mmCIF file of C-alpha atoms in Angstrom:
data_model
loop_
_atom_site.group_PDB
_atom_site.id
_atom_site.type_symbol
_atom_site.label_atom_id
_atom_site.label_comp_id
_atom_site.label_asym_id
_atom_site.label_seq_id
_atom_site.Cartn_x
_atom_site.Cartn_y
_atom_site.Cartn_z
ATOM 1 C CA MET B 7 15.883 -21.717 -0.948
ATOM 2 C CA THR B 8 15.339 -19.864 2.330
ATOM 3 C CA HIS B 9 14.300 -16.231 1.897
ATOM 4 C CA ARG B 10 15.383 -13.663 4.474
ATOM 5 C CA ILE B 11 12.595 -11.337 5.538
ATOM 6 C CA VAL B 12 13.091 -8.257 7.699
ATOM 7 C CA THR B 13 9.968 -7.749 9.808
ATOM 8 C CA LEU B 14 8.999 -4.369 11.229
ATOM 9 C CA PRO B 15 6.033 -4.830 13.624
ATOM 10 C CA GLY B 16 5.942 -1.111 14.466
ATOM 11 C CA ASP B 17 3.260 0.354 16.719
ATOM 12 C CA GLY B 18 -0.316 -0.105 17.897
ATOM 13 C CA ILE B 19 -1.835 -3.252 16.442
ATOM 14 C CA GLY B 20 1.323 -3.823 14.395
ATOM 15 C CA PRO B 21 2.772 -6.645 16.514
ATOM 16 C CA GLU B 22 -0.683 -8.250 16.797
ATOM 17 C CA ILE B 23 -1.114 -8.547 13.030
ATOM 18 C CA MET B 24 2.520 -9.385 12.299
ATOM 19 C CA ALA B 25 2.249 -12.626 14.289
ATOM 20 C CA PRO B 26 -0.512 -14.084 12.057
ATOM 21 C CA ALA B 27 1.446 -13.064 8.955
ATOM 22 C CA LEU B 28 4.475 -15.025 10.099
ATOM 23 C CA ARG B 29 2.333 -18.075 10.882
ATOM 24 C CA VAL B 30 0.975 -17.986 7.343
ATOM 25 C CA LEU B 31 4.467 -17.668 5.886
ATOM 26 C CA GLU B 32 5.720 -20.584 7.949
ATOM 27 C CA ALA B 33 2.868 -22.668 6.561
ATOM 28 C CA VAL B 34 3.764 -22.054 2.911
ATOM 29 C CA GLY B 35 7.562 -22.219 2.872
ATOM 30 C CA GLU B 36 10.933 -21.751 4.544
ATOM 31 C CA PHE B 37 11.798 -18.232 5.612
ATOM 32 C CA GLU B 38 14.306 -16.592 7.910
ATOM 33 C CA PHE B 39 12.856 -13.693 9.909
ATOM 34 C CA GLU B 40 14.791 -10.781 11.358
ATOM 35 C CA GLU B 41 12.747 -8.376 13.506
ATOM 36 C CA HIS B 42 13.664 -4.740 14.177
ATOM 37 C CA PRO B 43 12.002 -1.785 15.954
ATOM 38 C CA PHE B 44 10.522 0.813 13.649
ATOM 39 C CA GLY B 45 8.375 3.924 13.862
ATOM 40 C CA GLY B 46 7.306 4.951 17.346
ATOM 41 C CA ALA B 47 8.906 1.867 18.868
ATOM 42 C CA SER B 48 12.244 2.936 17.386
ATOM 43 C CA ILE B 49 11.770 6.523 18.594
ATOM 44 C CA ASP B 50 11.329 5.217 22.136
ATOM 45 C CA MET B 51 14.443 3.056 21.875
ATOM 46 C CA HIS B 52 16.771 5.142 19.705
ATOM 47 C CA GLY B 53 15.287 8.622 19.350
ATOM 48 C CA THR B 54 14.633 8.176 15.634
ATOM 49 C CA ALA B 55 11.949 6.335 13.660
ATOM 50 C CA LEU B 56 14.484 4.563 11.433
ATOM 51 C CA THR B 57 18.087 3.907 12.391
ATOM 52 C CA ASP B 58 20.871 3.580 9.848
ATOM 53 C CA GLU B 59 21.451 0.004 11.049
ATOM 54 C CA VAL B 60 17.864 -1.039 10.412
ATOM 55 C CA LEU B 61 17.886 0.596 6.978
ATOM 56 C CA ASP B 62 21.056 -1.309 6.139
ATOM 57 C CA ARG B 63 19.499 -4.601 7.290
ATOM 58 C CA CYS B 64 16.464 -3.887 5.123
ATOM 59 C CA ARG B 65 18.652 -3.201 2.097
ATOM 60 C CA ASN B 66 20.268 -6.621 2.498
ATOM 61 C CA ALA B 67 17.029 -8.573 2.908
ATOM 62 C CA ASP B 68 15.027 -10.376 0.239
ATOM 63 C CA ALA B 69 11.910 -8.468 1.279
ATOM 64 C CA VAL B 70 10.665 -6.179 4.047
ATOM 65 C CA LEU B 71 7.345 -6.817 5.809
ATOM 66 C CA LEU B 72 5.894 -3.875 7.739
ATOM 67 C CA ALA B 73 2.809 -3.897 9.953
ATOM 68 C CA ALA B 74 1.893 -0.342 11.066
ATOM 69 C CA VAL B 75 3.374 2.826 12.545
ATOM 70 C CA GLY B 76 2.140 5.818 14.509
ATOM 71 C CA GLY B 77 -0.059 6.726 17.428
ATOM 72 C CA PRO B 78 -1.066 9.655 19.629
ATOM 73 C CA LYS B 79 1.937 9.083 21.897
ATOM 74 C CA TRP B 80 4.196 10.529 19.211
ATOM 75 C CA ASP B 81 1.853 13.149 17.717
ATOM 76 C CA SER B 82 3.340 16.630 17.830
ATOM 77 C CA THR B 83 3.227 19.875 15.879
ATOM 78 C CA ASP B 84 6.848 20.538 16.841
ATOM 79 C CA PRO B 85 8.891 20.086 13.644
ATOM 80 C CA ALA B 86 11.980 19.275 15.725
ATOM 81 C CA LYS B 87 10.427 16.185 17.286
ATOM 82 C CA PRO B 88 10.697 12.819 15.490
ATOM 83 C CA ARG B 89 7.497 11.263 14.137
ATOM 84 C CA PRO B 90 6.895 7.582 13.313
ATOM 85 C CA GLU B 91 5.845 8.432 9.758
ATOM 86 C CA GLN B 92 9.323 9.815 9.093
ATOM 87 C CA GLY B 93 10.584 6.250 9.324
ATOM 88 C CA LEU B 94 8.232 5.133 6.577
ATOM 89 C CA LEU B 95 9.219 7.981 4.270
ATOM 90 C CA GLY B 96 12.881 7.352 5.005
ATOM 91 C CA LEU B 97 12.547 3.625 4.339
ATOM 92 C CA ARG B 98 10.862 4.196 0.991
ATOM 93 C CA LYS B 99 13.519 6.674 -0.063
ATOM 94 C CA GLY B 100 16.388 4.619 1.347
ATOM 95 C CA LEU B 101 15.290 1.512 -0.558
ATOM 96 C CA GLY B 102 14.517 3.449 -3.745
ATOM 97 C CA LEU B 103 10.867 2.426 -3.656
ATOM 98 C CA TYR B 104 9.040 4.650 -6.097
ATOM 99 C CA ALA B 105 5.957 2.576 -6.991
ATOM 100 C CA ASN B 106 3.186 1.752 -4.535
ATOM 101 C CA LEU B 107 0.668 -0.837 -5.767
ATOM 102 C CA ARG B 108 -2.711 -1.022 -4.010
ATOM 103 C CA PRO B 109 -5.203 -3.499 -5.498
ATOM 104 C CA VAL B 110 -8.906 -2.974 -4.784
ATOM 105 C CA LYS B 111 -11.143 -5.954 -5.520
ATOM 106 C CA PRO B 112 -14.210 -6.485 -3.336
ATOM 107 C CA LEU B 113 -14.926 -10.138 -2.593
ATOM 108 C CA PRO B 114 -18.440 -11.467 -3.257
ATOM 109 C CA ALA B 115 -18.774 -12.575 0.369
ATOM 110 C CA LEU B 116 -18.340 -8.955 1.452
ATOM 111 C CA TYR B 117 -20.411 -7.090 -1.126
ATOM 112 C CA ASP B 118 -22.930 -6.216 1.564
ATOM 113 C CA ALA B 119 -20.196 -5.000 3.931
ATOM 114 C CA SER B 120 -19.453 -2.033 1.693
ATOM 115 C CA PRO B 121 -21.320 1.228 2.368
ATOM 116 C CA LEU B 122 -21.837 1.410 -1.399
ATOM 117 C CA LYS B 123 -24.739 -0.382 -3.046
ATOM 118 C CA ARG B 124 -23.969 -3.888 -4.233
ATOM 119 C CA GLU B 125 -24.783 -3.068 -7.858
ATOM 120 C CA ARG B 126 -22.153 -0.299 -7.829
ATOM 121 C CA ILE B 127 -19.240 -2.437 -6.674
ATOM 122 C CA VAL B 128 -19.906 -5.810 -8.340
ATOM 123 C CA GLY B 129 -17.109 -6.497 -10.807
ATOM 124 C CA THR B 130 -14.727 -3.832 -9.476
ATOM 125 C CA ASP B 131 -11.099 -4.859 -9.941
ATOM 126 C CA LEU B 132 -8.740 -1.893 -9.956
ATOM 127 C CA LEU B 133 -5.154 -1.090 -9.068
ATOM 128 C CA VAL B 134 -3.910 2.232 -7.674
ATOM 129 C CA VAL B 135 -0.334 2.944 -8.760
ATOM 130 C CA ARG B 136 0.993 5.731 -6.546
ATOM 131 C CA GLU B 137 4.307 7.540 -6.924
ATOM 132 C CA LEU B 138 6.245 7.343 -3.664
ATOM 133 C CA THR B 139 9.417 9.414 -3.655
ATOM 134 C CA GLY B 140 8.418 12.838 -4.985
ATOM 135 C CA GLY B 141 5.741 15.443 -4.516
ATOM 136 C CA ILE B 142 4.762 17.476 -1.504
ATOM 137 C CA TYR B 143 5.774 14.838 1.046
ATOM 138 C CA PHE B 144 9.434 15.158 0.079
ATOM 139 C CA GLY B 145 9.615 18.786 -1.064
ATOM 140 C CA GLU B 146 11.436 21.506 0.853
ATOM 141 C CA LYS B 147 9.587 22.534 4.014
ATOM 142 C CA THR B 148 9.672 25.833 5.870
ATOM 143 C CA ARG B 149 8.079 26.911 9.123
ATOM 144 C CA THR B 150 7.933 30.148 11.078
ATOM 145 C CA ALA B 151 5.627 31.244 13.856
ATOM 146 C CA ASP B 152 3.130 32.637 11.343
ATOM 147 C CA ALA B 153 3.667 30.754 8.096
ATOM 148 C CA ALA B 154 4.605 27.376 6.656
ATOM 149 C CA SER B 155 5.244 25.928 3.217
ATOM 150 C CA ASP B 156 5.619 22.515 1.598
ATOM 151 C CA VAL B 157 7.056 22.431 -1.908
ATOM 152 C CA CYS B 158 5.550 20.020 -4.435
ATOM 153 C CA ALA B 159 8.196 19.081 -7.004
ATOM 154 C CA TYR B 160 8.449 16.405 -9.687
ATOM 155 C CA THR B 161 11.009 15.621 -12.364
ATOM 156 C CA ARG B 162 10.368 14.169 -15.801
ATOM 157 C CA MET B 163 12.282 11.022 -14.789
ATOM 158 C CA GLU B 164 10.160 10.449 -11.676
ATOM 159 C CA ILE B 165 6.928 10.801 -13.619
ATOM 160 C CA GLU B 166 8.040 8.611 -16.505
ATOM 161 C CA ARG B 167 9.150 5.671 -14.386
ATOM 162 C CA ILE B 168 5.927 5.517 -12.346
ATOM 163 C CA ALA B 169 3.845 5.924 -15.504
ATOM 164 C CA ARG B 170 5.713 3.029 -17.110
ATOM 165 C CA THR B 171 4.874 0.866 -14.091
ATOM 166 C CA ALA B 172 1.186 1.737 -14.474
ATOM 167 C CA PHE B 173 1.070 1.015 -18.208
ATOM 168 C CA GLN B 174 2.853 -2.309 -17.691
ATOM 169 C CA ALA B 175 0.300 -3.312 -15.053
ATOM 170 C CA ALA B 176 -2.766 -2.278 -17.057
ATOM 171 C CA ARG B 177 -5.019 -4.740 -18.828
ATOM 172 C CA ALA B 178 -6.800 -2.177 -20.976
ATOM 173 C CA LYS B 179 -6.731 1.367 -19.590
ATOM 174 C CA VAL B 180 -4.757 3.775 -17.423
ATOM 175 C CA THR B 181 -6.538 6.649 -15.716
ATOM 176 C CA SER B 182 -3.944 9.316 -14.937
ATOM 177 C CA VAL B 183 -5.091 11.545 -12.079
ATOM 178 C CA ASP B 184 -3.796 15.090 -11.659
ATOM 179 C CA LYS B 185 -4.845 18.690 -11.003
ATOM 180 C CA ALA B 186 -3.599 20.137 -14.279
ATOM 181 C CA ASN B 187 -6.113 22.982 -14.232
ATOM 182 C CA VAL B 188 -4.268 24.469 -11.236
ATOM 183 C CA LEU B 189 -0.853 22.899 -10.584
ATOM 184 C CA GLU B 190 2.264 23.253 -12.732
ATOM 185 C CA THR B 191 3.545 19.876 -11.502
ATOM 186 C CA SER B 192 0.321 18.316 -12.797
ATOM 187 C CA ARG B 193 0.787 19.944 -16.191
ATOM 188 C CA LEU B 194 4.237 18.389 -16.455
ATOM 189 C CA TRP B 195 2.756 15.102 -15.195
ATOM 190 C CA ARG B 196 0.114 15.105 -17.943
ATOM 191 C CA GLU B 197 2.655 16.016 -20.623
ATOM 192 C CA VAL B 198 5.092 13.251 -19.649
ATOM 193 C CA VAL B 199 2.410 10.568 -19.260
ATOM 194 C CA SER B 200 0.911 11.429 -22.654
ATOM 195 C CA ALA B 201 4.296 11.303 -24.375
ATOM 196 C CA LEU B 202 5.193 7.937 -22.831
ATOM 197 C CA HIS B 203 1.812 6.539 -23.813
ATOM 198 C CA ALA B 204 2.211 7.584 -27.447
ATOM 199 C CA ARG B 205 5.782 6.319 -27.611
ATOM 200 C CA GLU B 206 5.629 2.972 -25.788
ATOM 201 C CA PHE B 207 2.046 1.976 -24.917
ATOM 202 C CA PRO B 208 -0.344 3.058 -27.693
ATOM 203 C CA HIS B 209 -2.257 -0.237 -27.298
ATOM 204 C CA ILE B 210 -3.344 0.782 -23.771
ATOM 205 C CA ALA B 211 -6.139 3.347 -23.481
ATOM 206 C CA LEU B 212 -5.249 6.511 -21.547
ATOM 207 C CA GLU B 213 -7.525 9.062 -19.942
ATOM 208 C CA HIS B 214 -6.664 12.117 -17.842
ATOM 209 C CA VAL B 215 -8.982 12.885 -14.923
ATOM 210 C CA LEU B 216 -8.788 15.723 -12.406
ATOM 211 C CA VAL B 217 -8.370 14.465 -8.859
ATOM 212 C CA ASP B 218 -11.674 15.855 -7.553
ATOM 213 C CA ASN B 219 -13.572 14.165 -10.379
ATOM 214 C CA ALA B 220 -11.630 10.939 -9.784
ATOM 215 C CA ALA B 221 -12.633 10.982 -6.112
ATOM 216 C CA MET B 222 -16.275 11.272 -7.136
ATOM 217 C CA GLN B 223 -16.067 8.584 -9.828
ATOM 218 C CA LEU B 224 -14.414 6.125 -7.427
ATOM 219 C CA LEU B 225 -17.648 6.048 -5.466
ATOM 220 C CA ALA B 226 -20.090 6.573 -8.327
ATOM 221 C CA ALA B 227 -18.647 4.065 -10.818
ATOM 222 C CA PRO B 228 -15.633 2.115 -9.478
ATOM 223 C CA ARG B 229 -15.949 -0.507 -12.261
ATOM 224 C CA HIS B 230 -14.874 2.236 -14.675
ATOM 225 C CA PHE B 231 -11.263 1.984 -13.493
ATOM 226 C CA ASP B 232 -8.539 -0.483 -14.439
ATOM 227 C CA VAL B 233 -5.296 1.188 -13.307
ATOM 228 C CA ILE B 234 -5.274 4.554 -11.551
ATOM 229 C CA LEU B 235 -1.940 6.363 -11.920
ATOM 230 C CA THR B 236 -1.278 9.265 -9.606
ATOM 231 C CA GLU B 237 1.274 11.277 -7.671
ATOM 232 C CA ASN B 238 2.156 10.790 -4.031
ATOM 233 C CA MET B 239 -0.417 12.767 -2.039
ATOM 234 C CA PHE B 240 -3.349 12.207 -4.392
ATOM 235 C CA GLY B 241 -2.581 8.484 -4.360
ATOM 236 C CA ASP B 242 -2.447 8.408 -0.577
ATOM 237 C CA ILE B 243 -5.931 9.928 -0.348
ATOM 238 C CA LEU B 244 -7.593 8.084 -3.228
ATOM 239 C CA SER B 245 -6.353 4.641 -2.196
ATOM 240 C CA ASP B 246 -7.797 5.081 1.294
ATOM 241 C CA GLU B 247 -11.089 6.213 -0.235
ATOM 242 C CA ALA B 248 -11.078 3.149 -2.464
ATOM 243 C CA ALA B 249 -10.833 0.966 0.636
ATOM 244 C CA MET B 250 -14.504 1.596 1.320
ATOM 245 C CA ILE B 251 -15.391 -0.236 -1.880
ATOM 246 C CA THR B 252 -14.196 -3.434 -0.207
ATOM 247 C CA GLY B 253 -16.088 -2.736 3.015
ATOM 248 C CA SER B 254 -13.094 -2.089 5.244
ATOM 249 C CA ILE B 255 -9.612 -0.624 5.083
ATOM 250 C CA GLY B 256 -8.694 -3.723 7.102
ATOM 251 C CA LEU B 257 -8.722 -5.734 3.873
ATOM 252 C CA LEU B 258 -6.329 -3.762 1.669
ATOM 253 C CA PRO B 259 -2.684 -4.796 1.171
ATOM 254 C CA SER B 260 0.038 -2.884 -0.637
ATOM 255 C CA ALA B 261 3.420 -3.388 -2.246
ATOM 256 C CA SER B 262 6.117 -0.743 -2.646
ATOM 257 C CA LEU B 263 8.618 -1.581 -5.354
ATOM 258 C CA GLY B 264 11.665 0.034 -6.898
ATOM 259 C CA GLY B 265 14.730 -1.139 -8.740
ATOM 260 C CA ASP B 266 16.856 -4.160 -7.907
ATOM 261 C CA GLY B 267 16.531 -3.982 -4.114
ATOM 262 C CA PRO B 268 13.936 -5.545 -1.823
ATOM 263 C CA GLY B 269 10.309 -4.469 -1.873
ATOM 264 C CA LEU B 270 8.300 -3.268 1.094
ATOM 265 C CA PHE B 271 4.947 -4.912 1.817
ATOM 266 C CA GLU B 272 2.390 -3.530 4.270
ATOM 267 C CA PRO B 273 -1.340 -3.170 4.876
ATOM 268 C CA VAL B 274 -2.918 0.129 3.874
ATOM 269 C CA HIS B 275 -4.486 0.709 7.289
ATOM 270 C CA GLY B 276 -2.780 2.447 10.200
ATOM 271 C CA SER B 277 -1.795 1.344 13.683
ATOM 272 C CA ALA B 278 -5.332 1.653 15.165
ATOM 273 C CA PRO B 279 -4.120 2.473 18.700
ATOM 274 C CA ASP B 280 -7.730 2.606 19.927
ATOM 275 C CA ILE B 281 -8.076 -1.175 19.543
ATOM 276 C CA ALA B 282 -4.476 -2.210 20.269
ATOM 277 C CA GLY B 283 -4.392 -4.973 22.856
ATOM 278 C CA THR B 284 -8.088 -5.826 22.565
ATOM 279 C CA GLY B 285 -7.713 -8.700 20.111
ATOM 280 C CA ALA B 286 -10.096 -7.006 17.664
ATOM 281 C CA ALA B 287 -7.571 -6.211 14.914
ATOM 282 C CA ASN B 288 -8.356 -7.606 11.474
ATOM 283 C CA PRO B 289 -5.182 -9.394 10.247
ATOM 284 C CA LEU B 290 -6.445 -9.998 6.688
ATOM 285 C CA ALA B 291 -4.822 -6.951 5.059
ATOM 286 C CA MET B 292 -1.537 -8.038 6.626
ATOM 287 C CA VAL B 293 -2.015 -11.593 5.370
ATOM 288 C CA LEU B 294 -2.845 -10.305 1.881
ATOM 289 C CA SER B 295 0.301 -8.152 2.044
ATOM 290 C CA VAL B 296 2.169 -11.411 2.622
ATOM 291 C CA ALA B 297 0.586 -12.690 -0.603
ATOM 292 C CA MET B 298 1.802 -9.596 -2.462
ATOM 293 C CA MET B 299 5.273 -10.152 -1.017
ATOM 294 C CA LEU B 300 5.268 -13.760 -2.184
ATOM 295 C CA ARG B 301 4.186 -12.752 -5.695
ATOM 296 C CA HIS B 302 5.962 -9.442 -6.344
ATOM 297 C CA GLY B 303 8.907 -9.665 -3.970
ATOM 298 C CA LEU B 304 9.940 -13.309 -3.901
ATOM 299 C CA GLY B 305 8.654 -14.731 -7.182
ATOM 300 C CA LEU B 306 6.368 -17.309 -5.564
ATOM 301 C CA PRO B 307 3.040 -16.896 -7.390
ATOM 302 C CA ASP B 308 1.626 -20.306 -6.456
ATOM 303 C CA GLU B 309 2.144 -19.686 -2.755
ATOM 304 C CA ALA B 310 0.669 -16.183 -3.145
ATOM 305 C CA GLY B 311 -2.422 -17.608 -4.811
ATOM 306 C CA ALA B 312 -2.813 -20.146 -2.026
ATOM 307 C CA VAL B 313 -2.812 -17.397 0.614
ATOM 308 C CA GLU B 314 -5.299 -15.259 -1.307
ATOM 309 C CA SER B 315 -7.599 -18.246 -1.800
ATOM 310 C CA ALA B 316 -7.401 -19.074 1.920
ATOM 311 C CA VAL B 317 -8.562 -15.566 2.821
ATOM 312 C CA GLU B 318 -11.423 -15.724 0.332
ATOM 313 C CA ARG B 319 -12.529 -19.155 1.576
ATOM 314 C CA ALA B 320 -12.381 -17.990 5.200
ATOM 315 C CA LEU B 321 -14.672 -15.059 4.374
ATOM 316 C CA ASP B 322 -16.974 -17.306 2.322
ATOM 317 C CA GLY B 323 -17.180 -19.506 5.406
ATOM 318 C CA GLY B 324 -18.521 -16.639 7.498
ATOM 319 C CA LEU B 325 -15.421 -15.066 9.059
ATOM 320 C CA ARG B 326 -16.271 -11.519 10.141
ATOM 321 C CA THR B 327 -14.018 -9.337 12.287
ATOM 322 C CA PRO B 328 -15.508 -6.293 14.092
ATOM 323 C CA ASP B 329 -14.637 -3.906 11.241
ATOM 324 C CA LEU B 330 -16.740 -6.144 8.981
ATOM 325 C CA GLY B 331 -19.703 -6.144 11.334
ATOM 326 C CA GLY B 332 -18.851 -9.382 13.137
ATOM 327 C CA SER B 333 -17.259 -10.435 16.402
ATOM 328 C CA ASP B 334 -14.404 -12.739 15.326
ATOM 329 C CA ASP B 335 -11.148 -11.712 16.965
ATOM 330 C CA THR B 336 -7.609 -11.700 15.556
ATOM 331 C CA SER B 337 -6.923 -15.220 16.769
ATOM 332 C CA LYS B 338 -10.066 -16.667 15.185
ATOM 333 C CA ALA B 339 -9.382 -14.876 11.914
ATOM 334 C CA THR B 340 -5.863 -16.298 11.845
ATOM 335 C CA ARG B 341 -7.145 -19.795 12.522
ATOM 336 C CA ALA B 342 -9.749 -19.489 9.768
ATOM 337 C CA VAL B 343 -7.090 -18.541 7.215
ATOM 338 C CA LEU B 344 -4.741 -21.337 8.270
ATOM 339 C CA ASP B 345 -7.581 -23.899 8.176
ATOM 340 C CA ASN B 346 -8.305 -22.902 4.569
ATOM 341 C CA LEU B 347 -4.685 -22.756 3.434
ATOM 342 C CA PHE B 348 -3.791 -25.477 0.949
ATOM 343 C CA VAL B 349 -0.101 -25.283 0.198
ATOM 344 C CA PRO B 350 0.916 -26.041 -3.409
ATOM 345 C CA LEU B 351 3.275 -28.997 -3.824
#
């Protein structure tokens, strides 16, 4: 069976890391690729970060693979001007993607690449489950010359469905992160999560942690966490913080999933316009996003495992891109992964 993948290279280093991802996919199976402009590239071509046509093509694909969006070229404080990030928010909403999964598992070969002490990160294996379609990013926005507001709103349904995803993914414990000592949305969040836990998942441990304490504990004792469940903005911040446990944000993949439609798979890092065109981009987070697509989006766990093992073997063999303290460029990193890729029969 040939799977149809919509690819969105986007901006900055996006096209540079998309190319290695496609080479890896071609090595493990048969896929049909359909590329479209997205983010800043789409703004330049069409005046909007996501066109209706591209959204429709994404809806009809088996999976969507995104590289990166954004850059100073499109930065503006003018609310009337389109921004690349609007395309990402629109794509998530348009595909009904409400659950963002970000695994954080430092590899032994890179323990010393983390700014945290080795003894703190050894054995860390956590998953951030972030709600994607509600909260302050999607609430009503106002702006005058002297004031602005962003509404943070959540419904019981939105909270329950993301909480269910977290409990289903957990091995032993869910840490629900909120700000219930201040925010009314967080009080509803805590109430709904607790009720779902008692009703459907009493065999999974549940703890509630305030977001500021969670941020501290992520660095002080990351092994403490199994699954971190949190709302949209808190999850955005905490998952980027968690990247430092692995040594580089250039290593973290993500999957955005919803109902019956295609999932969206992308690296956690941004478009890194400062290194675009230099050949220094680390493609490993993009390659690991391919693995998440194979596993969660296309039902190909053996192929996903092969890709993940290839990345680990490449790093064990000494591969180090500049963000990891080495000098290996994008091309060499790609070659190292492909040389260590053993495709299951």
